[in-house]
Short mmCIF file of C-alpha atoms in Angstrom, two decimals:
data_model
loop_
_atom_site.label_atom_id
_atom_site.label_comp_id
_atom_site.label_asym_id
_atom_site.label_seq_id
_atom_site.Cartn_x
_atom_site.Cartn_y
_atom_site.Cartn_z
CA UNK A 1 2.62 -45.18 -31.22
CA UNK A 2 4.71 -44.68 -27.93
CA UNK A 3 3.39 -45.94 -24.91
CA UNK A 4 3.82 -44.51 -21.53
CA UNK A 5 2.98 -45.15 -17.94
CA UNK A 6 0.76 -43.00 -15.27
CA UNK A 7 -1.69 -41.30 -18.06
CA UNK A 8 -4.07 -41.44 -15.02
CA UNK A 9 -1.92 -40.09 -12.35
CA UNK A 10 -4.04 -36.85 -11.72
CA UNK A 11 -7.37 -38.85 -11.45
CA UNK A 12 -5.99 -40.50 -8.43
CA UNK A 13 -5.56 -37.51 -6.34
CA UNK A 14 -5.28 -37.84 -3.04
CA UNK A 15 -5.25 -41.30 -3.27
CA UNK A 16 -2.29 -41.61 -5.65
CA UNK A 17 0.37 -40.66 -3.51
CA UNK A 18 0.97 -39.12 0.11
CA UNK A 19 -0.36 -34.93 -0.66
CA UNK A 20 0.53 -34.15 3.23
CA UNK A 21 4.06 -34.19 3.24
CA UNK A 22 6.17 -30.95 3.51
CA UNK A 23 8.15 -29.60 0.43
CA UNK A 24 11.50 -31.87 0.77
CA UNK A 25 14.27 -28.72 1.53
CA UNK A 26 11.87 -27.04 4.54
CA UNK A 27 13.80 -26.33 7.13
CA UNK A 28 13.56 -27.41 10.87
CA UNK A 29 10.28 -25.77 12.72
CA UNK A 30 8.39 -25.67 9.74
CA UNK A 31 4.47 -27.02 10.27
CA UNK A 32 3.02 -25.49 6.89
CA UNK A 33 3.76 -26.12 3.54
CA UNK A 34 2.62 -28.19 0.33
CA UNK A 35 4.80 -31.05 -1.41
CA UNK A 36 4.00 -30.44 -5.06
CA UNK A 37 4.16 -33.55 -6.98
CA UNK A 38 7.79 -34.51 -8.55
CA UNK A 39 8.30 -35.47 -12.66
CA UNK A 40 6.31 -38.73 -13.34
CA UNK A 41 7.61 -40.98 -16.25
CA UNK A 42 5.01 -39.22 -18.83
CA UNK A 43 6.01 -36.09 -17.41
CA UNK A 44 9.70 -36.45 -18.07
CA UNK A 45 8.69 -38.42 -21.84
CA UNK A 46 6.80 -35.14 -22.60
CA UNK A 47 9.66 -32.63 -21.43
CA UNK A 48 12.21 -34.95 -23.77
CA UNK A 49 10.35 -34.69 -26.62
CA UNK A 50 9.53 -30.82 -26.47
CA UNK A 51 12.87 -30.01 -25.05
CA UNK A 52 14.50 -31.59 -28.37
CA UNK A 53 11.79 -30.36 -30.75
CA UNK A 54 12.30 -26.36 -29.26
CA UNK A 55 16.22 -26.79 -29.03
CA UNK A 56 15.72 -27.61 -32.68
CA UNK A 57 13.41 -24.89 -33.49
CA UNK A 58 15.80 -22.62 -31.40
CA UNK A 59 18.85 -23.51 -34.00
CA UNK A 60 16.59 -22.64 -37.04
CA UNK A 61 15.37 -19.28 -35.75
CA UNK A 62 18.97 -18.40 -35.07
CA UNK A 63 19.86 -19.16 -38.42
CA UNK A 64 18.11 -15.87 -39.43
CA UNK A 65 18.85 -12.60 -40.05
CA UNK A 66 16.10 -11.59 -37.58
CA UNK A 67 15.08 -14.40 -35.38
CA UNK A 68 12.47 -12.92 -33.51
CA UNK A 69 10.96 -11.45 -36.79
CA UNK A 70 11.09 -14.94 -38.10
CA UNK A 71 9.24 -16.46 -35.22
CA UNK A 72 6.77 -13.64 -35.28
CA UNK A 73 6.10 -14.80 -38.99
CA UNK A 74 5.81 -18.26 -38.18
CA UNK A 75 2.89 -17.58 -35.65
CA UNK A 76 1.26 -14.17 -35.65
CA UNK A 77 1.51 -12.99 -39.34
CA UNK A 78 -1.30 -14.67 -41.75
CA UNK A 79 0.08 -12.96 -44.61
CA UNK A 80 3.52 -14.48 -44.41
CA UNK A 81 4.66 -17.55 -46.44
CA UNK A 82 6.41 -19.13 -43.06
CA UNK A 83 2.68 -18.88 -41.40
CA UNK A 84 1.94 -22.12 -39.39
CA UNK A 85 -1.70 -22.63 -40.87
CA UNK A 86 -1.74 -26.45 -40.26
CA UNK A 87 -1.68 -25.49 -36.32
CA UNK A 88 -4.44 -24.36 -34.00
CA UNK A 89 -4.25 -20.98 -32.74
CA UNK A 90 -3.39 -22.60 -29.54
CA UNK A 91 -0.57 -24.32 -30.64
CA UNK A 92 0.75 -20.91 -32.50
CA UNK A 93 0.14 -19.06 -29.16
CA UNK A 94 2.53 -21.74 -27.16
CA UNK A 95 4.79 -22.02 -29.47
CA UNK A 96 5.35 -18.60 -30.16
CA UNK A 97 5.88 -18.12 -26.42
CA UNK A 98 8.16 -20.99 -26.33
CA UNK A 99 10.73 -19.78 -29.00
CA UNK A 100 10.22 -16.07 -27.89
CA UNK A 101 11.43 -17.40 -24.47
CA UNK A 102 14.37 -19.40 -25.94
CA UNK A 103 15.42 -16.50 -27.88
CA UNK A 104 15.29 -14.18 -24.98
CA UNK A 105 17.41 -16.61 -22.47
CA UNK A 106 19.85 -17.26 -25.11
CA UNK A 107 18.27 -20.77 -25.79
CA UNK A 108 18.17 -21.78 -22.05
CA UNK A 109 16.05 -24.96 -21.85
CA UNK A 110 12.26 -24.72 -21.58
CA UNK A 111 10.46 -27.16 -19.63
CA UNK A 112 7.26 -27.40 -21.37
CA UNK A 113 4.38 -30.12 -20.32
CA UNK A 114 1.46 -29.03 -22.89
CA UNK A 115 -0.12 -31.77 -24.14
CA UNK A 116 -1.74 -30.06 -27.02
CA UNK A 117 1.87 -29.04 -28.25
CA UNK A 118 1.96 -29.58 -31.85
CA UNK A 119 5.37 -31.26 -31.41
CA UNK A 120 3.57 -34.37 -29.46
CA UNK A 121 1.12 -34.70 -32.32
CA UNK A 122 2.99 -38.15 -33.31
CA UNK A 123 2.53 -39.45 -29.47
CA UNK A 124 -1.22 -40.42 -29.46
CA UNK A 125 -0.56 -41.55 -26.06
CA UNK A 126 0.25 -38.29 -24.25
CA UNK A 127 -1.25 -35.70 -27.21
CA UNK A 128 -4.50 -34.16 -26.08
CA UNK A 129 -5.16 -32.61 -29.69
CA UNK A 130 -4.98 -28.86 -30.50
CA UNK A 131 -6.89 -26.86 -28.01
CA UNK A 132 -5.60 -26.02 -24.91
CA UNK A 133 -9.20 -26.80 -22.88
CA UNK A 134 -8.38 -30.55 -23.22
CA UNK A 135 -4.58 -29.93 -22.58
CA UNK A 136 -2.65 -31.87 -19.48
CA UNK A 137 -1.01 -29.09 -17.24
CA UNK A 138 0.99 -29.52 -14.19
CA UNK A 139 -0.35 -28.08 -10.66
CA UNK A 140 -3.93 -28.33 -11.85
CA UNK A 141 -6.64 -26.59 -10.41
CA UNK A 142 -7.71 -29.86 -8.88
CA UNK A 143 -4.38 -29.68 -7.32
CA UNK A 144 -4.16 -25.93 -6.05
CA UNK A 145 -7.45 -26.60 -4.71
CA UNK A 146 -5.98 -29.82 -2.66
CA UNK A 147 -2.98 -28.12 -1.61
CA UNK A 148 -5.11 -24.68 -0.65
CA UNK A 149 -7.12 -27.00 1.81
CA UNK A 150 -3.67 -29.18 2.94
CA UNK A 151 -2.23 -25.24 4.16
CA UNK A 152 -6.00 -24.10 5.52
CA UNK A 153 -5.81 -27.42 7.85
CA UNK A 154 -2.00 -26.83 8.84
CA UNK A 155 -2.48 -23.10 9.40
CA UNK A 156 -5.67 -24.30 11.42
CA UNK A 157 -3.66 -26.84 13.49
CA UNK A 158 -0.87 -24.51 14.28
CA UNK A 159 -3.28 -21.43 15.52
CA UNK A 160 -5.45 -24.03 17.70
CA UNK A 161 -1.99 -25.92 19.26
CA UNK A 162 -0.72 -22.39 20.01
CA UNK A 163 -4.20 -21.14 21.92
CA UNK A 164 -5.05 -18.95 19.01
CA UNK A 165 -8.94 -18.91 17.96
CA UNK A 166 -10.11 -16.79 14.48
CA UNK A 167 -13.48 -15.31 15.02
CA UNK A 168 -16.07 -15.41 12.37
CA UNK A 169 -15.61 -12.06 11.87
CA UNK A 170 -11.53 -11.86 11.28
CA UNK A 171 -10.24 -10.78 8.17
CA UNK A 172 -6.72 -10.64 7.94
CA UNK A 173 -3.98 -10.40 5.18
CA UNK A 174 -0.59 -11.96 5.06
CA UNK A 175 2.12 -9.92 3.02
CA UNK A 176 5.14 -11.80 2.65
CA UNK A 177 8.55 -10.26 1.31
CA UNK A 178 9.95 -12.14 -1.57
CA UNK A 179 13.46 -12.14 -0.59
CA UNK A 180 13.33 -12.90 3.02
CA UNK A 181 10.14 -14.64 3.05
CA UNK A 182 9.33 -12.31 6.28
CA UNK A 183 5.38 -12.48 6.56
CA UNK A 184 3.61 -9.68 7.86
CA UNK A 185 0.16 -9.80 9.23
CA UNK A 186 -2.57 -7.02 9.46
CA UNK A 187 -6.24 -6.92 9.74
CA UNK A 188 -9.13 -6.12 12.30
CA UNK A 189 -7.69 -8.39 15.27
CA UNK A 190 -6.05 -7.20 17.97
CA UNK A 191 -2.33 -6.53 17.96
CA UNK A 192 -1.45 -9.34 20.42
CA UNK A 193 -3.32 -11.96 18.26
CA UNK A 194 -1.92 -10.27 15.35
CA UNK A 195 1.63 -10.55 16.67
CA UNK A 196 1.37 -13.97 17.74
CA UNK A 197 -0.02 -15.28 14.30
CA UNK A 198 2.89 -13.70 12.80
CA UNK A 199 5.61 -15.26 15.02
CA UNK A 200 3.95 -18.63 14.30
CA UNK A 201 3.90 -18.33 10.22
CA UNK A 202 7.57 -17.40 10.18
CA UNK A 203 8.91 -20.40 11.88
CA UNK A 204 10.80 -22.48 9.58
CA UNK A 205 9.81 -22.16 5.82
CA UNK A 206 6.52 -21.69 7.19
CA UNK A 207 6.03 -18.00 5.44
CA UNK A 208 8.18 -19.12 2.17
CA UNK A 209 6.02 -22.07 1.67
CA UNK A 210 2.93 -19.82 2.03
CA UNK A 211 4.21 -17.51 -0.67
CA UNK A 212 5.03 -20.47 -2.96
CA UNK A 213 1.73 -21.72 -2.82
CA UNK A 214 -0.23 -18.16 -3.32
CA UNK A 215 2.45 -17.87 -6.24
CA UNK A 216 1.26 -20.71 -8.08
CA UNK A 217 -2.27 -20.04 -7.48
CA UNK A 218 -1.67 -16.72 -9.46
CA UNK A 219 -1.18 -18.73 -12.57
CA UNK A 220 -3.67 -20.26 -15.29
CA UNK A 221 -3.45 -23.76 -17.19
CA UNK A 222 -0.86 -22.11 -19.54
CA UNK A 223 0.94 -20.91 -16.58
CA UNK A 224 0.27 -17.32 -17.31
CA UNK A 225 0.00 -14.78 -14.54
CA UNK A 226 -3.54 -13.97 -13.69
CA UNK A 227 -3.27 -11.70 -10.64
CA UNK A 228 -3.26 -8.40 -10.35
CA UNK A 229 -0.30 -8.28 -7.59
CA UNK A 230 2.13 -9.84 -10.19
CA UNK A 231 3.41 -9.31 -13.80
CA UNK A 232 6.63 -10.49 -15.97
CA UNK A 233 8.72 -7.71 -14.63
CA UNK A 234 8.32 -8.31 -10.95
CA UNK A 235 8.99 -12.10 -11.60
CA UNK A 236 12.23 -11.38 -13.52
CA UNK A 237 13.52 -9.14 -10.65
CA UNK A 238 12.33 -11.73 -8.34
CA UNK A 239 14.49 -14.55 -10.50
CA UNK A 240 17.09 -12.10 -10.57
CA UNK A 241 17.59 -11.58 -7.10
CA UNK A 242 17.75 -15.06 -6.10
CA UNK A 243 19.68 -16.02 -9.24
CA UNK A 244 22.49 -13.34 -7.92
CA UNK A 245 22.16 -14.00 -4.31
CA UNK A 246 22.50 -18.21 -4.57
CA UNK A 247 25.59 -17.86 -7.20
CA UNK A 248 27.58 -14.82 -5.57
CA UNK A 249 25.95 -14.47 -1.98
CA UNK A 250 25.67 -10.74 -2.29
CA UNK A 251 22.32 -8.88 -2.16
CA UNK A 252 21.85 -7.02 -5.84
CA UNK A 253 19.85 -4.45 -4.05
CA UNK A 254 22.82 -2.98 -2.33
CA UNK A 255 25.23 -2.96 -5.53
CA UNK A 256 26.10 0.39 -7.27
CA UNK A 257 26.23 0.50 -10.91
CA UNK A 258 29.55 1.84 -11.80
CA UNK A 259 31.54 1.45 -15.30
CA UNK A 260 29.43 -0.88 -16.68
CA UNK A 261 29.52 -3.20 -13.70
CA UNK A 262 28.02 -3.62 -10.29
CA UNK A 263 30.04 -2.88 -7.05
CA UNK A 264 29.23 -4.51 -4.08
CA UNK A 265 29.38 -2.21 -0.72
CA UNK A 266 32.67 -4.13 -0.01
CA UNK A 267 34.04 -3.11 -3.13
CA UNK A 268 33.85 -6.59 -5.18
CA UNK A 269 32.78 -6.51 -8.95
CA UNK A 270 29.88 -8.37 -8.62
CA UNK A 271 28.95 -9.02 -12.41
CA UNK A 272 32.79 -10.50 -12.76
CA UNK A 273 31.91 -12.80 -9.57
CA UNK A 274 28.61 -13.58 -10.88
CA UNK A 275 30.10 -14.77 -14.34
CA UNK A 276 32.89 -16.53 -12.76
CA UNK A 277 30.20 -18.52 -10.47
CA UNK A 278 27.43 -19.05 -13.01
CA UNK A 279 26.55 -22.21 -13.41
CA UNK A 280 26.28 -21.93 -17.47
CA UNK A 281 26.98 -19.33 -20.02
CA UNK A 282 23.03 -18.82 -20.89
CA UNK A 283 22.51 -18.17 -17.59
CA UNK A 284 25.00 -15.71 -16.89
CA UNK A 285 23.58 -13.93 -20.44
CA UNK A 286 20.26 -13.87 -19.28
CA UNK A 287 20.62 -12.65 -15.80
CA UNK A 288 23.51 -10.25 -16.27
CA UNK A 289 21.20 -8.28 -19.07
CA UNK A 290 18.33 -8.42 -17.01
CA UNK A 291 20.53 -6.63 -14.30
CA UNK A 292 21.97 -4.07 -16.96
CA UNK A 293 18.43 -3.53 -17.78
CA UNK A 294 17.42 -2.79 -14.17
CA UNK A 295 20.54 -0.67 -13.46
CA UNK A 296 19.66 2.19 -15.67
CA UNK A 297 17.35 3.88 -13.25
CA UNK A 298 18.54 1.75 -10.07
CA UNK A 299 16.77 -0.84 -8.05
CA UNK A 300 12.64 -0.54 -8.20
CA UNK A 301 11.32 -1.44 -4.95
CA UNK A 302 7.52 -0.94 -6.26
CA UNK A 303 8.65 -3.97 -8.79
CA UNK A 304 9.32 -6.25 -5.72
CA UNK A 305 7.12 -9.18 -5.91
CA UNK A 306 5.62 -8.81 -2.41
CA UNK A 307 2.71 -11.14 -2.12
CA UNK A 308 -0.54 -10.85 -0.38
CA UNK A 309 -2.99 -13.20 0.27
CA UNK A 310 -6.12 -13.19 2.78
CA UNK A 311 -7.07 -15.18 5.60
CA UNK A 312 -10.30 -15.45 7.41
CA UNK A 313 -12.37 -18.24 9.59
CA UNK A 314 -12.55 -20.68 6.23
CA UNK A 315 -8.68 -20.19 5.52
CA UNK A 316 -6.89 -18.72 2.76
CA UNK A 317 -8.21 -16.57 0.09
CA UNK A 318 -6.84 -15.13 -2.96
CA UNK A 319 -6.63 -11.58 -3.35
CA UNK A 320 -6.38 -9.88 -6.99
CA UNK A 321 -7.79 -12.46 -9.39
CA UNK A 322 -11.18 -13.45 -10.66
CA UNK A 323 -10.66 -17.21 -10.31
CA UNK A 324 -9.68 -18.18 -6.46
CA UNK A 325 -9.30 -21.20 -4.64
CA UNK A 326 -10.82 -19.77 -1.39
CA UNK A 327 -13.78 -21.34 0.46
CA UNK A 328 -15.99 -18.61 -1.10
CA UNK A 329 -14.34 -18.52 -4.36
CA UNK A 330 -13.90 -21.65 -5.74
CA UNK A 331 -17.33 -22.05 -6.78
CA UNK A 332 -15.99 -21.28 -10.76
CA UNK A 333 -14.26 -25.11 -10.30
CA UNK A 334 -17.10 -27.32 -11.90
CA UNK A 335 -17.27 -30.93 -11.44
CA UNK A 336 -14.58 -30.63 -8.46
CA UNK A 337 -16.10 -32.69 -5.22
CA UNK A 338 -15.11 -30.18 -2.31
CA UNK A 339 -15.39 -33.10 0.26
CA UNK A 340 -12.66 -35.05 -1.91
CA UNK A 341 -10.40 -32.30 -0.92
CA UNK A 342 -10.85 -31.91 2.59
CA UNK A 343 -7.42 -32.39 3.89
CA UNK A 344 -6.75 -34.26 7.09
CA UNK A 345 -2.97 -33.24 8.48
#
């Protein structure tokens, strides 16, 4: 049996750590944002075990003539001699998703934290059994709810400080661009009020931090997207743009596909530059293949991951998902004391 610390980590929220700090990389002028927790000692142990396990599985899968077919036979085909009947359905599901993603990314490491993963069965201090209903997850519903109250209070403080009041009838929508993180405000307030709110929320990294919070709240306990605004195609296009921009400094949307590569407006071969500057070969393969896939019909603006989140007198509320974290949306969260999450910032 392996002994690890911090097993009661999340039961200590909010007393366990300072939850009101802005994200570490926030720029000057930022007043809105939530610092999600870093890795605990237990997180690092689980991540290490799972990474070693799935690295081994990746090598084994690649030894077969059709790796993806082999993965499917292990976790999806009950008639196959390879079928992992000793796993629960939840365990086969997470193993299938993880191994499939590694095949698609060329073996890129996957940082999992699911405590019901079969690979953890010999580590009783961290293993929670075969059901995801009792599994450990990062960014839990409790933490998302607390984060929402923090961000709500920060926005309220910012508006109050600048003499802006929100009526009980107000119903606004914040729309945030996924590349520039520029936020626009629409709704039933007067034009001057909308403009003032827009200006304040575009200061520093306020809008970026609201986008990040909204994005995290759009995922369930298994990190699957549960919001109609988003899907994996949009998520892949978002990550592609940022990877290319951070690696090369060029906007992928402005590149022209020509003779098997992408040419920037100044004539630079972006695929060659991206390969030269990519941090690792697996990352280059993943994003260059994704880029070439999108090149077939040009950059699809409709797949841009623009996120919308509502705002009224009670604070932010989620748009496009059944289970939200707004004040009038969170009754599904059984056993969570609302008073515990009334942030003071």
